PDB file of C-alpha atoms in Angstrom:
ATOM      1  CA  UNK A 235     133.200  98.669 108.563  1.00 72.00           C
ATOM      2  CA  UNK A 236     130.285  98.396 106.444  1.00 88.00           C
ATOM      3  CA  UNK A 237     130.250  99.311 102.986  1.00 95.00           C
ATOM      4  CA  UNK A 238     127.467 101.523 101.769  1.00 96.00           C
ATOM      5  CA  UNK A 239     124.844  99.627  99.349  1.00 97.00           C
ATOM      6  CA  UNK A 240     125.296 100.664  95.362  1.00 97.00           C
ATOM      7  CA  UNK A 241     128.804 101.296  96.076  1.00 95.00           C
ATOM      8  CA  UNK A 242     131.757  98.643  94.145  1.00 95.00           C
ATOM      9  CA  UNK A 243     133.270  96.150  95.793  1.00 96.00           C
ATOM     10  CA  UNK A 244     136.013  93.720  94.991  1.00 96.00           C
ATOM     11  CA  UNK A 245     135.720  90.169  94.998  1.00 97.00           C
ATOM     12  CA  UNK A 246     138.228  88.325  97.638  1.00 97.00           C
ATOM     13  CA  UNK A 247     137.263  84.360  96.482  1.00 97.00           C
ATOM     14  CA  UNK A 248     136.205  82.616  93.322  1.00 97.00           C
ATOM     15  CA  UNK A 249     132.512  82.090  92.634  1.00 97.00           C
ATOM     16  CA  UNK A 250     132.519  78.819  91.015  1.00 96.00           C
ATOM     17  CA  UNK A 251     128.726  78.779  90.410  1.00 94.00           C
ATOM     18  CA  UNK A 252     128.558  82.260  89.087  1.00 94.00           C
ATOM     19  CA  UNK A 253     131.812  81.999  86.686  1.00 94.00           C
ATOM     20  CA  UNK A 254     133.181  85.017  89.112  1.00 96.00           C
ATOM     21  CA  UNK A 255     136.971  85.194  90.147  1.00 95.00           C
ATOM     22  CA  UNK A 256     138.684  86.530  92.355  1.00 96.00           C
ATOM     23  CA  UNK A 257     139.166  90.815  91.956  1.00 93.00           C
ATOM     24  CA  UNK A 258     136.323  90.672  89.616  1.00 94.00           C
ATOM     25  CA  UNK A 259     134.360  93.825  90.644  1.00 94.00           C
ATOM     26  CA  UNK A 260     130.605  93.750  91.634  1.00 96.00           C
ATOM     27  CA  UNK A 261     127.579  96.457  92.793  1.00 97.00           C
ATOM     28  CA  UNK A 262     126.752  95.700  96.647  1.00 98.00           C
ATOM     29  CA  UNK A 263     122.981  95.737  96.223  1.00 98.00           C
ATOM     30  CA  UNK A 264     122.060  94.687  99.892  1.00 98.00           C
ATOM     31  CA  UNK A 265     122.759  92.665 103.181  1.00 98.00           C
ATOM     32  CA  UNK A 266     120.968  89.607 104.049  1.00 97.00           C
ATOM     33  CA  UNK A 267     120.979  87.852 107.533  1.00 95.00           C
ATOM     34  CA  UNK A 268     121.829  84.206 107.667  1.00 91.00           C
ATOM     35  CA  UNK A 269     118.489  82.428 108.348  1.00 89.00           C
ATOM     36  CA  UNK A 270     120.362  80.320 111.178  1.00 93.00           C
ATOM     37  CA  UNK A 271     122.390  83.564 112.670  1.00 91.00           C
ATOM     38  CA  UNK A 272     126.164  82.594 110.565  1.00 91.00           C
ATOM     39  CA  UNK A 273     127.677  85.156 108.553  1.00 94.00           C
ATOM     40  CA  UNK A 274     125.898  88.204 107.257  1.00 96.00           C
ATOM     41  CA  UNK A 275     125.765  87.891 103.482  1.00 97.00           C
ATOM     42  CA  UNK A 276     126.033  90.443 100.727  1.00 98.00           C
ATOM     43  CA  UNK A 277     123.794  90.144  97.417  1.00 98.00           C
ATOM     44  CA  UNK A 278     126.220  91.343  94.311  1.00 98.00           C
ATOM     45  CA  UNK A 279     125.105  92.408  90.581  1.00 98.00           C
ATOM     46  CA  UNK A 280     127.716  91.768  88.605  1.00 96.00           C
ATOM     47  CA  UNK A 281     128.255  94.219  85.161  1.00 95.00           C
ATOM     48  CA  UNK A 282     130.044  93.724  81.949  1.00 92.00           C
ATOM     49  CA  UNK A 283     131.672  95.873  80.230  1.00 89.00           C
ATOM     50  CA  UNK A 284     129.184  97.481  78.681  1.00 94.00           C
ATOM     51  CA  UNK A 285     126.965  97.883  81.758  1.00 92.00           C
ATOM     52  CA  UNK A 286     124.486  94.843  81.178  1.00 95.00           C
ATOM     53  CA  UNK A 287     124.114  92.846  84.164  1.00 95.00           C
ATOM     54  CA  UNK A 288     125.263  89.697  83.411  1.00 93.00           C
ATOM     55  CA  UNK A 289     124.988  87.979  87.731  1.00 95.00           C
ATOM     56  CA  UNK A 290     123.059  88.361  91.098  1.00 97.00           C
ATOM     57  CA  UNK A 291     124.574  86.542  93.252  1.00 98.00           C
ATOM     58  CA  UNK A 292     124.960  85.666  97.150  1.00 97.00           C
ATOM     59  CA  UNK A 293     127.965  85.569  99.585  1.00 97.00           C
ATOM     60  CA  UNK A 294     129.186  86.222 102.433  1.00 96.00           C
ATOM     61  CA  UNK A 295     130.138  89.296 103.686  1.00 97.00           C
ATOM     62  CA  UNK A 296     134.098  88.625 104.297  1.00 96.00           C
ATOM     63  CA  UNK A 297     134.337  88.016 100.816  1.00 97.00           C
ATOM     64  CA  UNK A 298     134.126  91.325  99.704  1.00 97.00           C
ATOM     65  CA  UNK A 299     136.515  94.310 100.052  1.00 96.00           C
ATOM     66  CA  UNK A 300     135.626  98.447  98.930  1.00 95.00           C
ATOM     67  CA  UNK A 301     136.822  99.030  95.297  1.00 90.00           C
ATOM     68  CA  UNK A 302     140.059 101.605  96.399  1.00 87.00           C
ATOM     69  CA  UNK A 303     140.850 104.480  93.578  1.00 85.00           C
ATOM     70  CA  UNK A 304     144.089 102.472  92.744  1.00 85.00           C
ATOM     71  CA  UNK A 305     142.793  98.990  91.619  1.00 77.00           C
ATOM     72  CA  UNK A 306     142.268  98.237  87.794  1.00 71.00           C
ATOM     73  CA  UNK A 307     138.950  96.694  87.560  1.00 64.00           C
TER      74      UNK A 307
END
């Protein structure tokens, strides 16, 4: 199933690079193709509290999951 862009997703893995965990929630913002035909990847922003946008960042697409009405972000 593909999740719709500008929708929330969860975070499944750790983002070392980006100081994300995992079950921190992000904005899917778009797909991108792998340039040698792996994985398809998602591009995340990445909100505080507040609503400034504090990451953009790249992963693949596994390592997301839809934000479900009964998670705690």
């Amino acid at each position: 199933m593909k999740i719709a862009l500008y929708n929330e997703i969860v975070l499944l893995q750790d983002v070392p690079d980006a100081q994300l965990l995992r079950g921190d929630v992000a904005t899917l913002v778009d797909y991108v193709t792998h340039p040698r035909g792996g994985e398809l990847g998602v591009v995340l922003e990445v909100f505080n509290a507040v609503g400034d946008s504090i990451a953009v960042v790249t992963v693949p697409a596994s390592a997301i999951t839809p934000l479900r009405a009964d998670q705690m972000p």
